[in-house]
Coordinates of C-alpha atoms and ligand atoms in Angstrom, one line a residue:
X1 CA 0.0 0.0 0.0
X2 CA 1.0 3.5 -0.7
X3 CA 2.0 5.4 1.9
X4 CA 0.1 8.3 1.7
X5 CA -0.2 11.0 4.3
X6 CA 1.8 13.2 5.6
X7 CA 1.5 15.3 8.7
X8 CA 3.9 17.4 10.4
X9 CA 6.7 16.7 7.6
X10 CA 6.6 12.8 8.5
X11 CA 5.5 10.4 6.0
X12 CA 2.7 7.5 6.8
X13 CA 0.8 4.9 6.2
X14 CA -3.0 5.4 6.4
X15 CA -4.8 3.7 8.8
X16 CA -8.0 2.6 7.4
X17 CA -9.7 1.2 4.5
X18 CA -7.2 0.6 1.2
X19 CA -9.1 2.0 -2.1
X20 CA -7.8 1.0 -5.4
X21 CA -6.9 3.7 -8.3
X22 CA -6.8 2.3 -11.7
X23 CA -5.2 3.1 -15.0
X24 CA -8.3 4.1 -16.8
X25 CA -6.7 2.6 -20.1
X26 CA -6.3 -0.4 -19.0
X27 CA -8.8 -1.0 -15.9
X28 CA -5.9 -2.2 -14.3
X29 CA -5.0 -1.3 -10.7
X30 CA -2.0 0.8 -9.9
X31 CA -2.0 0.8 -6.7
X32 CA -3.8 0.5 -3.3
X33 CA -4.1 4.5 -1.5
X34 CA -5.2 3.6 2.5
X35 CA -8.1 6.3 3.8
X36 CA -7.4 8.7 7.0
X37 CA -9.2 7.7 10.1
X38 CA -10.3 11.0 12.2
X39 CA -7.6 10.5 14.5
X40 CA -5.0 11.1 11.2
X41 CA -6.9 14.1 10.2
X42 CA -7.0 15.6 13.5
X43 CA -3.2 15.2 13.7
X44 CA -2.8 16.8 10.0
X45 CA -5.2 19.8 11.3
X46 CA -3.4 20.9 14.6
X47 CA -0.1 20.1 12.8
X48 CA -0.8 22.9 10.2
X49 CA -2.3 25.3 13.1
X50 CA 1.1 25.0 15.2
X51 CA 2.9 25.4 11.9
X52 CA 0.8 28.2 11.6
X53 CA 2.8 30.8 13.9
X54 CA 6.2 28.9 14.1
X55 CA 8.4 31.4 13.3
X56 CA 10.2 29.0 10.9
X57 CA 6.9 30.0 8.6
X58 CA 5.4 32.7 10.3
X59 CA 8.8 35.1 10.2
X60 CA 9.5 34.3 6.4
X61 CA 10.3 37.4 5.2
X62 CA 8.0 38.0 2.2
X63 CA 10.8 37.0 -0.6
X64 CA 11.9 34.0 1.1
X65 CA 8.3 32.3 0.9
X66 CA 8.7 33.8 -2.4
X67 CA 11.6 31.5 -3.2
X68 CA 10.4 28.6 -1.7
X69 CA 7.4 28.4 -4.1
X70 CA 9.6 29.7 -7.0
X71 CA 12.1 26.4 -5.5
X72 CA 8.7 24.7 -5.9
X73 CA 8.0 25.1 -9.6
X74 CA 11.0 24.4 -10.6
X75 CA 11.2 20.9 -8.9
X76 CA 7.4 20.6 -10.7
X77 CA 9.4 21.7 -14.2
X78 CA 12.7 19.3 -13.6
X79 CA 9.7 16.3 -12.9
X80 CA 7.5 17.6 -15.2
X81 CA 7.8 14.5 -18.0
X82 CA 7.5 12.1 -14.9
X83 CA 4.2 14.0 -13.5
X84 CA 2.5 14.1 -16.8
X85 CA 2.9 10.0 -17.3
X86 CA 2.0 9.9 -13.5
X87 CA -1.5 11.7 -14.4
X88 CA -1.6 10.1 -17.7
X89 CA -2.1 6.3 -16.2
X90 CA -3.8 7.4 -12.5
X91 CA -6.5 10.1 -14.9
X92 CA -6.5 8.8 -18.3
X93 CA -5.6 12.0 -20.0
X94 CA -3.7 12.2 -23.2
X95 CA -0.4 12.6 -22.3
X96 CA -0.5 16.2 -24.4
X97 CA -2.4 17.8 -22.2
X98 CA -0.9 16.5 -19.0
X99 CA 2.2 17.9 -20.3
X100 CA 0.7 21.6 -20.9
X101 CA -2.3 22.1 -19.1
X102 CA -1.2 19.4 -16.2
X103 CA 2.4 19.3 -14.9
X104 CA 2.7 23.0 -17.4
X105 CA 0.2 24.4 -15.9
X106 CA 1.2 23.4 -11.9
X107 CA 4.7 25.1 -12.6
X108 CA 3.0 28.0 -14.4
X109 CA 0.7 28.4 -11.2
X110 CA 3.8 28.3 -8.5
X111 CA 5.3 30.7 -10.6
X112 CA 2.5 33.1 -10.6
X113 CA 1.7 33.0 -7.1
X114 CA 5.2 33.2 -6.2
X115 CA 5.4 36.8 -8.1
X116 CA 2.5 37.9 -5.5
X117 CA 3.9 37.4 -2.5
X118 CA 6.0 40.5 -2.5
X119 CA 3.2 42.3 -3.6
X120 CA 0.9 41.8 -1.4
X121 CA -0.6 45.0 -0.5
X122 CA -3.3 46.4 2.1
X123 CA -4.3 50.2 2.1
X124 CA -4.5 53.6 3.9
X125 CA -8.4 54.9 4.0
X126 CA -9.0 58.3 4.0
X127 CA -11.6 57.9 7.1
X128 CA -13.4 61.0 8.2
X129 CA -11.8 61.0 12.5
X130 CA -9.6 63.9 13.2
X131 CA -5.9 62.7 14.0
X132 CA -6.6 59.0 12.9
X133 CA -4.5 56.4 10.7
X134 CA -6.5 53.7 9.5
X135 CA -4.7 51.0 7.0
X136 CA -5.7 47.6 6.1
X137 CA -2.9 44.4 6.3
X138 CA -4.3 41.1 4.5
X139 CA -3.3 38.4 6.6
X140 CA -3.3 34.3 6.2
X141 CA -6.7 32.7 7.1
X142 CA -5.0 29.9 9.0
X143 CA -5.2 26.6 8.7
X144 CA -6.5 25.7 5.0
X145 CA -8.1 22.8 3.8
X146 CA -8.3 21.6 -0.1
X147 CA -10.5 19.2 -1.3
X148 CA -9.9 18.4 -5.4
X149 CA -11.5 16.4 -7.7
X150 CA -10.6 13.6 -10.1
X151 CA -10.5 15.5 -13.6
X152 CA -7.4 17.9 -13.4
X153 CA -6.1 16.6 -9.9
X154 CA -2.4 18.2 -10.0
X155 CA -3.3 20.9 -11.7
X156 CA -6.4 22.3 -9.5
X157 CA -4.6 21.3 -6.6
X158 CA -1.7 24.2 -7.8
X159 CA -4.5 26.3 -8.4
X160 CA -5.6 26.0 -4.5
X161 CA -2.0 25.5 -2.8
X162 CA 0.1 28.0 -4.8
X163 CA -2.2 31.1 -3.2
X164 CA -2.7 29.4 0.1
X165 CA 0.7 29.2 0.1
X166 CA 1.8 32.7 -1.6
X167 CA -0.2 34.2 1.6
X168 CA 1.1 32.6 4.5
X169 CA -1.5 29.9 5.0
X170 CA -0.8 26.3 6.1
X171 CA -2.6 23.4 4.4
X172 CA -4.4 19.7 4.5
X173 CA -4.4 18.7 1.6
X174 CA -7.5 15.9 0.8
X175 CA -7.1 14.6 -3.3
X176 CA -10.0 12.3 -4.5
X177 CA -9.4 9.2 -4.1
X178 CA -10.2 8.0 -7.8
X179 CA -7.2 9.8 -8.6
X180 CA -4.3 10.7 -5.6
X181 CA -1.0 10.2 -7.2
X182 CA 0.3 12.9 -8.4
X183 CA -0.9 14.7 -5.6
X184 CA 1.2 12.8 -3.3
X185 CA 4.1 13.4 -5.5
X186 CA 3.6 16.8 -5.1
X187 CA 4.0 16.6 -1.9
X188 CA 6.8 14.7 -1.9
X189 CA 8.4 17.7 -3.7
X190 CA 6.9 20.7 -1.4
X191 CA 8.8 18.3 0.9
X192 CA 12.0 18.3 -1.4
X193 CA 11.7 22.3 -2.0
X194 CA 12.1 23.2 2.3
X195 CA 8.8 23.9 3.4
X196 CA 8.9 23.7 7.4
X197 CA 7.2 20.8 8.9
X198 CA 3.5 21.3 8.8
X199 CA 3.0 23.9 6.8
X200 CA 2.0 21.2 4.0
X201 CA 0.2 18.1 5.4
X202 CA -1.5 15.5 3.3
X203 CA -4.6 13.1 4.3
X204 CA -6.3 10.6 1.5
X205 CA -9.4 8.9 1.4
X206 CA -12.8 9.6 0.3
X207 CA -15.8 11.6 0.9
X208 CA -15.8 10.6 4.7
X209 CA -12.3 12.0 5.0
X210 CA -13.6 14.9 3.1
X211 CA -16.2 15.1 5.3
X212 CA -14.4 15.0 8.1
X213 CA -12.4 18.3 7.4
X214 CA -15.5 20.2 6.0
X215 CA -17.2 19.5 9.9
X216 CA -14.1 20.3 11.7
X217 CA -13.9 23.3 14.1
X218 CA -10.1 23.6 13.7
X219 CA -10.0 24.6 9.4
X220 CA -10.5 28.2 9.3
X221 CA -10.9 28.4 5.4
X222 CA -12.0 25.3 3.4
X223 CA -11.5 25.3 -0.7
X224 CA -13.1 23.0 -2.6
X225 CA -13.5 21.8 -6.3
X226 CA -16.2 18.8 -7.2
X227 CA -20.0 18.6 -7.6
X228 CA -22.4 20.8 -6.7
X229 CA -24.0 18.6 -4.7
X230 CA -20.7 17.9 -2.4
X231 CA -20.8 21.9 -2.4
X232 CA -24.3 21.5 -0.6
X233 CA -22.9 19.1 1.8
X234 CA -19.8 21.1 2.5
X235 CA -21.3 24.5 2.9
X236 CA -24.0 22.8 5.0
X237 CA -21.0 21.1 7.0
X238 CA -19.5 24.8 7.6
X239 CA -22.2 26.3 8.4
X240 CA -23.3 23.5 11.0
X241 CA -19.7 23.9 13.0
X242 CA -17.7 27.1 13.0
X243 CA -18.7 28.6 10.0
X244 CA -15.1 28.3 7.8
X245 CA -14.7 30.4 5.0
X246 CA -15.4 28.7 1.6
X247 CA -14.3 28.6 -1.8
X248 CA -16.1 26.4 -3.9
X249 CA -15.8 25.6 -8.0
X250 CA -18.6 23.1 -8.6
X251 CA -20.1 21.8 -11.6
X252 CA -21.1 23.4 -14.8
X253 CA -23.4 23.2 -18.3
X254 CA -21.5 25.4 -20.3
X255 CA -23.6 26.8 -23.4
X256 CA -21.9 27.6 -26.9
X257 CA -23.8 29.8 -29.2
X258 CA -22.8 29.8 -32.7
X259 CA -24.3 33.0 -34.1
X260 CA -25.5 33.6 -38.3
X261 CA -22.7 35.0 -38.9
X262 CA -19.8 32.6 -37.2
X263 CA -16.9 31.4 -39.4
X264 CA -18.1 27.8 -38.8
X265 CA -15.1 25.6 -40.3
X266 CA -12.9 28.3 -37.3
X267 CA -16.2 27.3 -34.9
X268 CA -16.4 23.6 -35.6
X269 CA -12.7 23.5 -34.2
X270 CA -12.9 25.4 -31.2
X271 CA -15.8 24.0 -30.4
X272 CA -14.4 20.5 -30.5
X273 CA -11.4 22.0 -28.3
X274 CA -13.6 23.3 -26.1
X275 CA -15.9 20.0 -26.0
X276 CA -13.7 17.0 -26.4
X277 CA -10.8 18.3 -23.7
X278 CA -9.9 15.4 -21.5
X279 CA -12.9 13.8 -23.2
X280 CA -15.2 16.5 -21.7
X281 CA -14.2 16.0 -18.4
X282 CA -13.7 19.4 -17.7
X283 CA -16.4 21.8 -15.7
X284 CA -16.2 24.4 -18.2
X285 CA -16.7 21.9 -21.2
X286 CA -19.4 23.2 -23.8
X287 CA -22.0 20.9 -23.6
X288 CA -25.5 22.5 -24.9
X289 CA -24.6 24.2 -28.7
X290 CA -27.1 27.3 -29.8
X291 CA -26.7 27.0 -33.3
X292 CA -28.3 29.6 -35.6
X293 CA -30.7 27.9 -37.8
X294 CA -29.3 29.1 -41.0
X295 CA -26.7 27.6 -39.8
X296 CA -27.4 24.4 -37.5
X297 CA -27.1 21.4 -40.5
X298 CA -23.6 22.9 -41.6
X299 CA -22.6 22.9 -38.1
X300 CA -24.1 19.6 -36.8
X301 CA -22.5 17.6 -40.5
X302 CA -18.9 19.1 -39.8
X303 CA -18.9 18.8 -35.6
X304 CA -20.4 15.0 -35.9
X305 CA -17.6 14.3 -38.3
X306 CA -15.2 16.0 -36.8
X307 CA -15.6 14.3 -33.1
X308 CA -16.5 11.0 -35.1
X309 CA -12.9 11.2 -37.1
X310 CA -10.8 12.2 -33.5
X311 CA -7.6 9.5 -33.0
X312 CA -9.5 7.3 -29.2
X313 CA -7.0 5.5 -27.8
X314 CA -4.6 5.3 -24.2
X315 CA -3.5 8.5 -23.0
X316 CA -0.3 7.1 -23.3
X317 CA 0.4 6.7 -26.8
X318 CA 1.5 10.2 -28.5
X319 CA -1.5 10.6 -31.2
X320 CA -4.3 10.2 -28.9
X321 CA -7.0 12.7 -28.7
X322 CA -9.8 11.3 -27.0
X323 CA -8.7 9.2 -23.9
X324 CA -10.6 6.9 -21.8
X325 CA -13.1 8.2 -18.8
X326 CA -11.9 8.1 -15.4
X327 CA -13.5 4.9 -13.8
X328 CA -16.1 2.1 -14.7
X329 CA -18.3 4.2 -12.4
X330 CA -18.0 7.7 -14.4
X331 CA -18.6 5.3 -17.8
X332 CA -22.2 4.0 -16.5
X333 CA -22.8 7.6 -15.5
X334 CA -22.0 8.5 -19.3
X335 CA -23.9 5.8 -20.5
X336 CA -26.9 6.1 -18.6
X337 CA -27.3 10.0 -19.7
X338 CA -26.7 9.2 -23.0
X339 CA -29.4 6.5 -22.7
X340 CA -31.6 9.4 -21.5
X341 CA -31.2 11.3 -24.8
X342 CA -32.4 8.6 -27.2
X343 CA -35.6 7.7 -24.7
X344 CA -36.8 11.6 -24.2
X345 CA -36.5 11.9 -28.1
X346 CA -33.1 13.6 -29.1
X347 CA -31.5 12.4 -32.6
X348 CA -28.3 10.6 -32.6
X349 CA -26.0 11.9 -35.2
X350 CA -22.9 10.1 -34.0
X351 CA -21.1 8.1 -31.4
X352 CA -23.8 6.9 -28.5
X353 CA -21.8 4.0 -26.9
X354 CA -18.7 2.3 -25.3
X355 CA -15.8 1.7 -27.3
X356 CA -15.2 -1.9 -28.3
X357 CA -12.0 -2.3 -26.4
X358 CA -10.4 -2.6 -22.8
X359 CA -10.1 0.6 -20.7
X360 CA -13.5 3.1 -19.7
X361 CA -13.9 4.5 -23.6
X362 CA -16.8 6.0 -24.8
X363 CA -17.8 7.1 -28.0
X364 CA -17.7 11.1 -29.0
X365 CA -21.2 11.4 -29.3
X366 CA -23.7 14.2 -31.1
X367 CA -27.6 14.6 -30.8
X368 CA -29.3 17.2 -32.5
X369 CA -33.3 18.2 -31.7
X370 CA -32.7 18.6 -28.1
X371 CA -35.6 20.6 -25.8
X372 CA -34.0 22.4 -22.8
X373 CA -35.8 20.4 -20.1
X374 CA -34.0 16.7 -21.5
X375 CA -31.6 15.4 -18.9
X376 CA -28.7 15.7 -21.7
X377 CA -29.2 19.7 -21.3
X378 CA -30.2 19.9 -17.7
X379 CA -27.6 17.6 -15.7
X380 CA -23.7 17.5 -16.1
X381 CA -22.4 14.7 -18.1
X382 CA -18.8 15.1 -17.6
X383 CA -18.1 12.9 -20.9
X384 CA -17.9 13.3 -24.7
X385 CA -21.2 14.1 -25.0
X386 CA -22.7 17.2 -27.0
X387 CA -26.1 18.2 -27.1
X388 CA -26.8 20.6 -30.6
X389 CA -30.4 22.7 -31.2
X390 CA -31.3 25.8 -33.0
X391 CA -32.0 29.7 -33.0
X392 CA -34.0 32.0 -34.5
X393 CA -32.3 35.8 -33.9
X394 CA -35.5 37.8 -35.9
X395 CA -36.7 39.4 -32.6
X396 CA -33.2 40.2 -31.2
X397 CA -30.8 37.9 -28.8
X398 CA -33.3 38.1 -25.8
X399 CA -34.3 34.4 -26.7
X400 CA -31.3 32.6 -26.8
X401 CA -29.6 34.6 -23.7
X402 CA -32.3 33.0 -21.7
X403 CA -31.7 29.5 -23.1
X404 CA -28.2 29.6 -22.5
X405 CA -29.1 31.1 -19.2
X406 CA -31.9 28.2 -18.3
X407 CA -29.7 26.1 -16.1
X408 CA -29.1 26.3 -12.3
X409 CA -24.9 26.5 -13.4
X410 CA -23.3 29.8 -14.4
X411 CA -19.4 28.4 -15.2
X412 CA -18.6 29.2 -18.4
X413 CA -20.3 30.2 -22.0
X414 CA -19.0 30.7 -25.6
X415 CA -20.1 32.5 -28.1
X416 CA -19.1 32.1 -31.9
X417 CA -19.3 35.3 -33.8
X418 CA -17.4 38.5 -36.1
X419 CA -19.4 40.9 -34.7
X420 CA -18.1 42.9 -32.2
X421 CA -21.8 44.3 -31.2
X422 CA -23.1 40.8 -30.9
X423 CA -20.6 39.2 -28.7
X424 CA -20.7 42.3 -26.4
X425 CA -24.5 42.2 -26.1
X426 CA -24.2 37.8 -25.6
X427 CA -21.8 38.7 -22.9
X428 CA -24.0 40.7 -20.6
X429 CA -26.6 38.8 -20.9
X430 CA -24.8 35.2 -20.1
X431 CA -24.9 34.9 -16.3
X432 CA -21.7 32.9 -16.2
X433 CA -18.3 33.1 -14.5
X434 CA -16.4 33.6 -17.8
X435 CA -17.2 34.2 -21.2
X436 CA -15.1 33.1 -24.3
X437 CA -15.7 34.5 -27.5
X438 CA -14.4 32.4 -30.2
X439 CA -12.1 30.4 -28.2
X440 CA -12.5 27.5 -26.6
X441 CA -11.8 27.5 -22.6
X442 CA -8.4 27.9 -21.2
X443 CA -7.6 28.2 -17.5
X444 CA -4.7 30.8 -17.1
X445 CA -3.2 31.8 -13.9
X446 CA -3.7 35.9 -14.0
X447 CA -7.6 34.8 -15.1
X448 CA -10.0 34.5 -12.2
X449 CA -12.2 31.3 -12.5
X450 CA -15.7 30.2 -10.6
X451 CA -18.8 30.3 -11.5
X452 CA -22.1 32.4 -11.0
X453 CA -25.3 30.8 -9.4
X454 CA -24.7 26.7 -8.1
X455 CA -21.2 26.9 -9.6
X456 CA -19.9 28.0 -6.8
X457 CA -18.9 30.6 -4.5
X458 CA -15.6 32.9 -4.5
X459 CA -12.9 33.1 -7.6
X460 CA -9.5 31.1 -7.8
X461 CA -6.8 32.1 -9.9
X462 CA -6.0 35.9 -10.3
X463 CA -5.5 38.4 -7.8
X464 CA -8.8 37.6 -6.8
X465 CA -7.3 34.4 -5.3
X466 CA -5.1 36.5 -2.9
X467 CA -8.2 37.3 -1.4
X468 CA -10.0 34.0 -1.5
X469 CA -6.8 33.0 0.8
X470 CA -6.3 36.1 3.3
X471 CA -8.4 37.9 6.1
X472 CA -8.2 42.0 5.4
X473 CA -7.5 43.5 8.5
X474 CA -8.4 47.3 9.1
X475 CA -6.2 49.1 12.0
X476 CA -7.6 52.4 13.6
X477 CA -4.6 54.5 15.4
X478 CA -5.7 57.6 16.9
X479 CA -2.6 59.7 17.3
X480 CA -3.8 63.1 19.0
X481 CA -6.5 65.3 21.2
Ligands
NAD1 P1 -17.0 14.9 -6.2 O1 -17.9 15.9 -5.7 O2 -17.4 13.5 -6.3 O3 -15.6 14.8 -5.4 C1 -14.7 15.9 -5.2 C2 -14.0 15.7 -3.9 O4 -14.9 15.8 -2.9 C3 -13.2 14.4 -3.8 O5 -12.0 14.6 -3.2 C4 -14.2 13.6 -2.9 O6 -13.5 12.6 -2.1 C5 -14.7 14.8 -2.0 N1 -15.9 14.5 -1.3 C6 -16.9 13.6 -1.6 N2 -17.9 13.7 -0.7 C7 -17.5 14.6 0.2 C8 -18.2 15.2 1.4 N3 -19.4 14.8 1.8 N4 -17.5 16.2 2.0 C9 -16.3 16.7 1.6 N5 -15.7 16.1 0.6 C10 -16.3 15.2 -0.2 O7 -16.5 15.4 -7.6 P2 -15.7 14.7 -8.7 O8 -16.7 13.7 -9.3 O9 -14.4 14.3 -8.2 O10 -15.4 15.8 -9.8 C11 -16.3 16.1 -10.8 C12 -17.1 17.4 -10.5 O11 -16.2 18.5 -10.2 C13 -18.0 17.9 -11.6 O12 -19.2 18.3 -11.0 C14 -17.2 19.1 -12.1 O13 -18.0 20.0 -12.8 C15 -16.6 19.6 -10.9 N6 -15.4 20.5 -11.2 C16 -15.5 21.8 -11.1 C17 -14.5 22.6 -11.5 C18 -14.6 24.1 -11.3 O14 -13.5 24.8 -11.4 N7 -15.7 24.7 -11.1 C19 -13.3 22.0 -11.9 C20 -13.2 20.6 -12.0 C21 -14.3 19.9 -11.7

């Protein structure tokens, strides 16, 4: 079994149950990750909270925390060929894109972060008391917890530990447990760069370990990334004990509207990018396609054929494009959505099953004649799975805003157009946490993320992430009669 956690800079084996993480290529267990008992987590908690004032991280001086995350990223760069394979076989992801966007994308985070932390800045108000000072400091919240999902697991654990850290914060760190191991290699090397003991503690296990942190009265700030309905749980969870600060990135149902006037060979491809990414295993993925009726059966011929024609195969081998889901579990939820499409009366154009092989593979799949209240357009299907109807512009945009906008999510949109008019008035009117007009969605480090409505609460990423992490402080000196 591996040994997994890692509390107060000593390494251990987890006490209870042993779950299994499989290559999703090959359905073939890697290896056996134990779960954290509460007695483990409670260790990992007051670990970070002492950690939390020893002056060995508390009297950093700003640019030496600075140059341990910088020392950070670079470990994450010299590994970086090793931690893409690593998230490769434990996610399934074509080894591409855990080069860039994965093991890239961690480095490119630490990096980020690493610039703020000598920049860092509170502010002196101009308050209306005679002979008064007033000035704001942000300060750490304290002890942070971060909870990640399964789909980008190093990478949206950077985007959570790189500003915890950048801001004086010390962490337990909780991965899914469909996919740990790259997260407990990252640890390994915030070991390797010098962090002092307990600053960066590690418990695994599943949604009772998860659980466990979201009810417990010692985690000042909690950061989470995963279903909305976890999100329920785990603002329910804070509110029930000691009401810790929350940051949370849940699902989404990303529209894409694909105006008359859309370059559609230029639409068909970022549209596939923006679909077909991991194999639409991504929160922002576009999933329900707006097509302009003069323009729907161009669109729906060359997107079918152009998902249809898209190299499926391991995430290992260089030329794959679509890799396999994450787990048999995630492939019935595919399949049974999917299911749901044909039964409630959308068309099939393309794709619709497993592949014939070993390994979780479904088919990029295309249905066309969708109505808004099918379970294709309403609930996340996390797969390859798009979901294509028209419309009419005659009376103005009002009409398709409020499609794109009939959904409980508010993630991400896209919007496929040359006119600089239209994609300005398609942007006010989408209630979503970003916007992409004719591109398909990128995370970036300097680009806040999170959603509007039950995506979530708070922004990562950004500057805006600075404040996700600290606690502003306002100091009143009166100075004279
Ligand atoms: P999930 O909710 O099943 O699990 C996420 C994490 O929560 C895991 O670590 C899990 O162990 C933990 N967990 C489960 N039950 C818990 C509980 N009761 N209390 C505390 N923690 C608990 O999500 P998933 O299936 O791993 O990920 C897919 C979901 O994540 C999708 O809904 C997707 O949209 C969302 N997601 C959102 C973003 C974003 O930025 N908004 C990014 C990626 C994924």
């Amino acid at each position: 079994m591996t040994t997994s956690l890692y509390i107060d800079g000593e390494w251990a084996q987890a006490p209870a149950t042993a779950i299994p993480t499989h290559d999703p290529a090959t359905e073939e267990v890697i290896e056996q990750v134990g779960s954290a008992d509460s007695a483990a987590v409670d260790a990992a908690v007051a670990a970070a909270r002492s950690a939390l004032s020893d002056p060995a991280w508390a009297g950093l001086l700003p640019a030496q925390r600075a140059a341990l995350l910088f020392r950070l990223a670079d470990l994450i760069t010299e590994h970086h060929e090793e931690l893409a394979a690593l998230e490769t076989r434990d996610q399934g992801q074509p080894i591409g894109i855990s080069r860039m966007v994965s093991a890239g994308g961690a480095a490119e985070h630490f990096r980020y972060y690493a610039g703020w932390v000598t920049k860092i800045q509170g502010s002196v108000n101009p308050v209306s008391f005679p002979s008064t000072l007033h000035y704001t400091r942000k300060e750490p919240v304290g002890v942070t917890a971060l909870i990640t999902p399964w789909n980008f697991p190093l990478m949206i654990l950077a985007w959570k530990l790189a500003p915890a850290l950048a801001t004086g914060n010390t962490v337990v760190i909780k991965p899914s447990e469909v996919t740990p191991l790259t997260s407990i290699r990252l640890v390994r090397l915030c070991e390797e760069a010098g962090f002092p003991r307990g600053v960066v503690n590690l418990v695994t296990g599943g949604g009772d370990v998860g659980a466990m942190l979201s009810e417990h009265m010692g985690v000042d700030h909690l950061s989470y990334t995963g279903s909305t309905a976890v999100g329920k749980l785990i603002a329910t969870a804070s509110a029930a004990s000691n009401l810790k600060r929350l940051t949370l990135e849940l699902g989404g149902k990303a529209p894409s509207i694909i105006c008359a006037d859309a370059d559609v060979d230029a639409a068909v491809a970022g549209n596939i990018s923006g679909s077909m990414l991991n194999s639409g295993q991504v929160c922002a993925a576009y999933t329900r396609f707006y097509v302009h009726s003069s323009r729907h059966d161009e669109f729906v011929e060359k997107m079918a054929a152009g998902i249809a024609g898209l190299p499926v195969g391991s995430g290992s081998e260089e030329s794959t494009v679509v890799g396999p889901l994450v787990s048999a579990k995630h492939l019935e939820h595919v399949e049974r959505l999917v299911a749901s499409g044909s039964e409630q009366g959308a068309q099939l154009v393309t794709g619709g099953g497993r592949v014939d092989r070993r390994g979780y593979f479904f088919e990029p799949t295309l249905f066309t004649g969708v109505r808004d209240e099918m379970s294709i357009m309403t609930e996340e299907v996390f797969g390859p799975v798009h979901a294509v109807t028209s419309f009419d512009d005659a009376d103005g945009l009002g009409g398709v805003i409020a499609a794109a906008n009939n959904t409980p999510y508010g993630l991400a949109a896209s919007v496929w157009t040359n006119d600089i008019a239209t994609s300005q008035r398609l942007a006010d009117g989408i209630k979503a946490g970003a916007v992409f007009v004719n591109m398909p969605p990128v995370p970036d480090a300097a680009a806040p993320w999170g959603g509007y409505k039950q995506s979530g609460w708070g922004r990562e990423m950004g500057p805006q992430a600075i404040d996700a992490y600290t606690e502003t402080k306002a100091v009143w000196l009166h100075y004279g009669g």
